[in-house]
Each structure stands twice: as structure tokens, then as C-alpha cells.
Coordinates of C-alpha atoms in Angstrom, one line a residue:
Chain A
M1 CA 0.0 -0.1 0.0
F2 CA 1.2 3.7 -0.6
N3 CA 0.2 7.0 -0.4
Y4 CA -1.6 8.5 -3.7
E5 CA 1.1 11.3 -3.5
T6 CA 3.8 8.8 -4.1
V7 CA 2.6 8.2 -7.7
K8 CA 3.6 10.9 -10.3
A9 CA 0.9 13.1 -11.6
K10 CA 1.1 13.5 -15.1
D11 CA -0.4 16.1 -17.4
V12 CA -3.6 15.0 -19.5
E13 CA -2.2 15.6 -22.9
D14 CA -5.3 16.3 -24.5
S15 CA -5.8 19.6 -26.5
W16 CA -9.1 20.1 -25.1
A17 CA -8.3 19.6 -21.4
S18 CA -6.8 22.4 -19.3
N19 CA -5.0 22.2 -16.0
V20 CA -5.7 18.4 -15.4
K21 CA -3.2 16.0 -13.9
V22 CA -3.9 12.3 -13.6
R23 CA -2.2 9.6 -11.3
W24 CA -2.7 6.2 -12.2
L25 CA -3.0 4.6 -8.9
I26 CA -4.1 0.9 -9.7
T27 CA -3.4 -0.4 -13.0
K28 CA -3.3 -3.7 -15.2
D29 CA 0.5 -3.8 -15.2
M30 CA 0.1 -3.9 -11.2
G31 CA -2.1 -6.9 -11.8
A32 CA -5.6 -5.5 -11.3
P33 CA -7.5 -7.8 -13.6
N34 CA -10.7 -5.7 -14.2
F35 CA -10.4 -2.0 -13.7
A36 CA -7.9 0.8 -13.0
M37 CA -8.2 3.5 -10.1
R38 CA -7.0 7.0 -11.5
L39 CA -6.9 10.1 -9.1
F40 CA -7.3 13.4 -11.3
E41 CA -6.5 16.8 -9.9
V42 CA -7.8 20.1 -11.7
T43 CA -6.7 23.6 -10.4
P44 CA -9.2 26.3 -10.4
G45 CA -10.7 27.1 -13.7
G46 CA -9.6 23.8 -15.2
F47 CA -11.5 21.3 -17.0
S48 CA -11.4 17.8 -18.7
P49 CA -12.7 17.7 -22.3
L50 CA -16.3 17.3 -23.1
H51 CA -16.5 13.9 -24.6
T52 CA -18.1 10.5 -24.6
H53 CA -16.9 6.9 -24.9
P54 CA -18.5 3.5 -24.6
W55 CA -17.1 2.8 -21.1
E56 CA -18.4 3.9 -17.7
H57 CA -16.8 6.2 -15.1
E58 CA -17.0 5.6 -11.1
V59 CA -16.2 8.8 -9.5
F60 CA -15.7 9.9 -5.8
I61 CA -15.0 13.3 -5.0
L62 CA -12.1 13.7 -2.5
E63 CA -11.7 17.5 -2.4
G64 CA -12.8 20.6 -4.0
E65 CA -15.9 21.4 -5.9
G66 CA -17.0 21.4 -9.6
V67 CA -19.5 21.0 -12.0
L68 CA -20.4 18.1 -14.5
F69 CA -21.4 19.3 -17.8
D70 CA -23.3 17.0 -20.2
G71 CA -23.1 19.5 -23.1
E72 CA -26.5 21.1 -21.9
T73 CA -26.8 21.1 -18.4
A74 CA -24.0 21.7 -15.7
T75 CA -24.7 19.9 -12.3
P76 CA -22.8 21.0 -9.4
F77 CA -20.8 18.4 -7.0
K78 CA -18.7 18.8 -4.0
R79 CA -16.3 16.7 -1.4
N80 CA -17.9 13.3 -0.7
D81 CA -20.2 13.2 -3.8
V82 CA -20.4 9.9 -6.0
V83 CA -20.6 10.4 -9.6
F84 CA -21.8 7.6 -11.9
V85 CA -21.2 8.2 -15.9
A86 CA -22.7 5.7 -18.0
P87 CA -21.3 4.2 -21.1
D88 CA -21.9 6.7 -24.1
E89 CA -22.9 9.7 -21.7
W90 CA -21.2 13.0 -22.7
H91 CA -19.5 14.5 -19.8
Q92 CA -16.9 17.1 -18.5
F93 CA -15.6 17.9 -15.2
K94 CA -15.0 21.4 -14.4
N95 CA -13.3 22.9 -11.4
A96 CA -15.7 25.6 -10.2
G97 CA -14.1 26.3 -6.8
K98 CA -11.0 28.1 -5.4
Q99 CA -9.0 25.2 -4.4
T100 CA -7.7 22.0 -6.3
L101 CA -10.6 19.4 -7.2
K102 CA -9.4 16.2 -6.6
F103 CA -11.4 12.9 -7.5
L104 CA -11.1 9.4 -8.0
C105 CA -12.2 8.0 -11.4
L106 CA -12.2 4.3 -12.2
I107 CA -12.5 2.7 -15.4
P108 CA -12.7 -0.8 -16.8
H109 CA -9.7 -2.1 -18.5
P110 CA -10.0 -1.7 -22.4
K111 CA -11.8 -4.6 -24.2
K112 CA -9.7 -6.4 -26.4
Chain B
M1 CA -24.6 12.6 -8.3
F2 CA -25.6 12.6 -4.3
N3 CA -23.4 12.8 -1.2
Y4 CA -22.3 9.0 -0.1
E5 CA -24.2 9.9 3.4
T6 CA -27.5 9.8 1.4
V7 CA -26.9 5.9 0.7
K8 CA -28.1 3.9 3.8
A9 CA -24.9 2.4 5.8
K10 CA -26.0 -1.4 6.4
D11 CA -24.4 -3.8 9.1
V12 CA -22.1 -6.3 7.6
E13 CA -23.9 -9.5 8.4
D14 CA -20.9 -11.8 8.7
S15 CA -20.5 -13.4 12.0
W16 CA -16.7 -13.0 11.6
A17 CA -17.1 -9.2 11.1
S18 CA -17.2 -6.8 13.9
N19 CA -18.5 -3.3 13.9
V20 CA -18.6 -2.9 9.9
K21 CA -21.1 -1.1 7.8
V22 CA -21.2 -0.9 4.4
R23 CA -22.9 1.7 1.7
W24 CA -23.4 0.6 -1.7
L25 CA -22.6 3.6 -3.6
I26 CA -22.6 2.2 -7.4
T27 CA -24.1 -1.1 -8.2
K28 CA -25.1 -3.1 -11.2
D29 CA -28.7 -2.2 -10.6
M30 CA -27.8 1.3 -11.2
G31 CA -26.5 0.3 -14.6
A32 CA -22.8 0.0 -13.8
P33 CA -21.8 -2.8 -16.3
N34 CA -18.4 -3.7 -14.8
F35 CA -17.8 -3.2 -11.1
A36 CA -19.3 -1.7 -7.9
M37 CA -18.2 1.0 -5.5
R38 CA -18.8 0.4 -1.9
L39 CA -18.0 2.6 1.2
F40 CA -17.0 0.9 4.5
E41 CA -17.1 2.3 8.0
V42 CA -15.4 0.8 10.8
T43 CA -15.4 2.0 14.4
P44 CA -12.4 1.8 16.6
G45 CA -11.6 -1.9 17.4
G46 CA -13.7 -3.2 14.4
F47 CA -12.7 -5.5 11.7
S48 CA -13.6 -7.2 8.6
P49 CA -13.4 -11.0 8.4
L50 CA -9.9 -12.6 7.5
H51 CA -10.9 -14.2 4.3
T52 CA -10.0 -14.7 0.6
H53 CA -12.0 -14.9 -2.5
P54 CA -10.9 -15.0 -6.4
W55 CA -11.8 -11.5 -7.0
E56 CA -9.7 -8.3 -6.3
H57 CA -10.2 -5.4 -4.2
E58 CA -9.2 -1.9 -5.1
V59 CA -9.3 0.4 -2.0
F60 CA -8.8 4.1 -1.0
I61 CA -8.5 5.0 2.5
L62 CA -10.7 8.1 3.1
E63 CA -10.5 8.7 6.8
G64 CA -8.7 7.2 9.8
E65 CA -6.2 4.8 10.1
G66 CA -5.8 0.8 10.3
V67 CA -4.0 -2.2 9.5
L68 CA -4.3 -5.1 6.7
F69 CA -3.7 -8.1 8.0
D70 CA -2.6 -11.2 5.6
G71 CA -2.9 -14.0 8.4
E72 CA 0.8 -13.4 9.1
T73 CA 1.6 -9.6 8.9
A74 CA 0.0 -6.6 9.9
T75 CA 0.8 -3.6 7.6
P76 CA -0.5 -0.2 8.6
F77 CA -2.4 2.3 6.5
K78 CA -4.0 5.6 6.8
R79 CA -5.8 8.3 5.2
N80 CA -4.8 8.8 1.3
D81 CA -3.3 5.4 1.1
V82 CA -4.2 3.2 -1.8
V83 CA -4.6 -0.6 -1.2
F84 CA -4.8 -3.4 -3.9
V85 CA -5.5 -6.9 -2.7
A86 CA -5.1 -9.2 -5.5
P87 CA -7.4 -12.2 -6.2
D88 CA -7.0 -15.0 -3.7
E89 CA -5.0 -13.2 -1.2
W90 CA -6.1 -13.4 2.4
H91 CA -7.1 -9.8 4.0
Q92 CA -8.8 -8.3 6.8
F93 CA -9.2 -4.7 7.6
K94 CA -8.8 -3.5 11.0
N95 CA -9.5 -0.1 12.7
A96 CA -6.4 0.7 14.7
G97 CA -7.0 4.2 15.4
K98 CA -9.2 6.4 17.6
Q99 CA -11.7 7.4 15.0
T100 CA -13.9 5.9 12.6
L101 CA -12.1 4.1 9.6
K102 CA -13.7 4.7 6.3
F103 CA -12.4 3.6 3.0
L104 CA -13.8 2.7 -0.6
C105 CA -13.6 -0.8 -1.7
L106 CA -14.4 -1.7 -5.3
I107 CA -15.0 -5.2 -6.9
P108 CA -15.9 -6.5 -10.0
H109 CA -19.4 -7.7 -10.5
P110 CA -19.7 -11.5 -9.7
K111 CA -18.9 -13.4 -13.0
K112 CA -21.8 -15.8 -14.3

């Protein structure tokens, strides 16, 4: 076991993301057979891309506050909230607060 | 999305567990296709059963401190630690602190 901060935070290299870093905490390479645990950090004003894909997100908000935007509606969330993004749902996470937004986001490993 | 406290905490009904409650936050019934998110709360002195099973646990410690016991060795953990329990590993979570231990524990849905 390890503190999450011992895992390097890497910039999310997506031209439609802004000020988002990710730490891959539990991965397939580590022996996880089914799904991965990542921790995202978004500084104030930052956001992930508005996008969609055929897999789900299971999210737990650890620190801060933000909004989930589906292309039409922005729904606020904050620390200790749970977010389920179903497969093929459009989604974008934005930091709407004054501190760093941190959340866990788990995804299934890509299907072969 | 919802605050985790809006989901009822149920007693873990296992005769070898003590003072453990679980909230099922994201489930198959909710539409999650692959894995479930649960939040466990263990009061001081409480513990989950020492057991093993052919599926993994992906764990994030939200509050408190404790030890992970594998039948031989007790390894301490605390808030912000990440724990991966591989399939077929013996494991028991114990609260070794003075406050409630809270952690997320994600598991794959049972295979058919």
C-alpha cells in the first residue's frame, strides 16, 4: 500500500483539457484484472474535455468542488459526492471552486 | 450525483466481522456494467473477516487509520493510502485508530 502522492501526477495531454493532472494508482500492469483507479487533480478554472466513450466512470470527489457538464446542463458537485457516468454519456468535469479539485475516477480496462 | 451519506449504511452481516457497515454507492442495479463502489465504515476496534476470494479489491482510505492483516503480517495504513488486494490474497481490514475508519472498496461484479 502507498500514499497516492507517491505516484507521479502526469499532465493530461489532450488539447481540449486544461490544467488537469492524473495519477494512475491501480493499473493492469500492477496485476489488477478488471479495472483501473486513477486520481485526477484539476486546478481552479481547469476542465477535462467534453467527450463520450463506450465505457463508464465511477467517480468519488475527494476534495474541492466543481460541475459536471453534459453538453446542456451543468450539475454541481463537491467533496464526498459520488458520480456515475454511464457508457456513452457526454461528460466534462470542471473545477468551479477556489481550491484544487481532486477525485477518483475508475474505469474498466479496455476490452480486446 | 449524490453525497455518499444519502446511501444507507448497512451492518455487514458476517459473524466474523465486528462493527463494520457498508454503503453500496454504485451498483449493477444502477446500470454499472463492470464493477461496484462500496464505502465501508469501521468503528475503533472493529474489523472485517480474515478471508479470501477469487476477486480483487481496489481500496482508497478516506478517513482514519488501520492495518491490513494477511494472516501473518499486519501492515499499517492511513488516510490517502491506496491498497490493492489481488485475487486469492488473504486479507482483513482492522481499525487501529481512535476515529471511524472509512474506505472505498471496489469489486468486479460476480462472473456468471
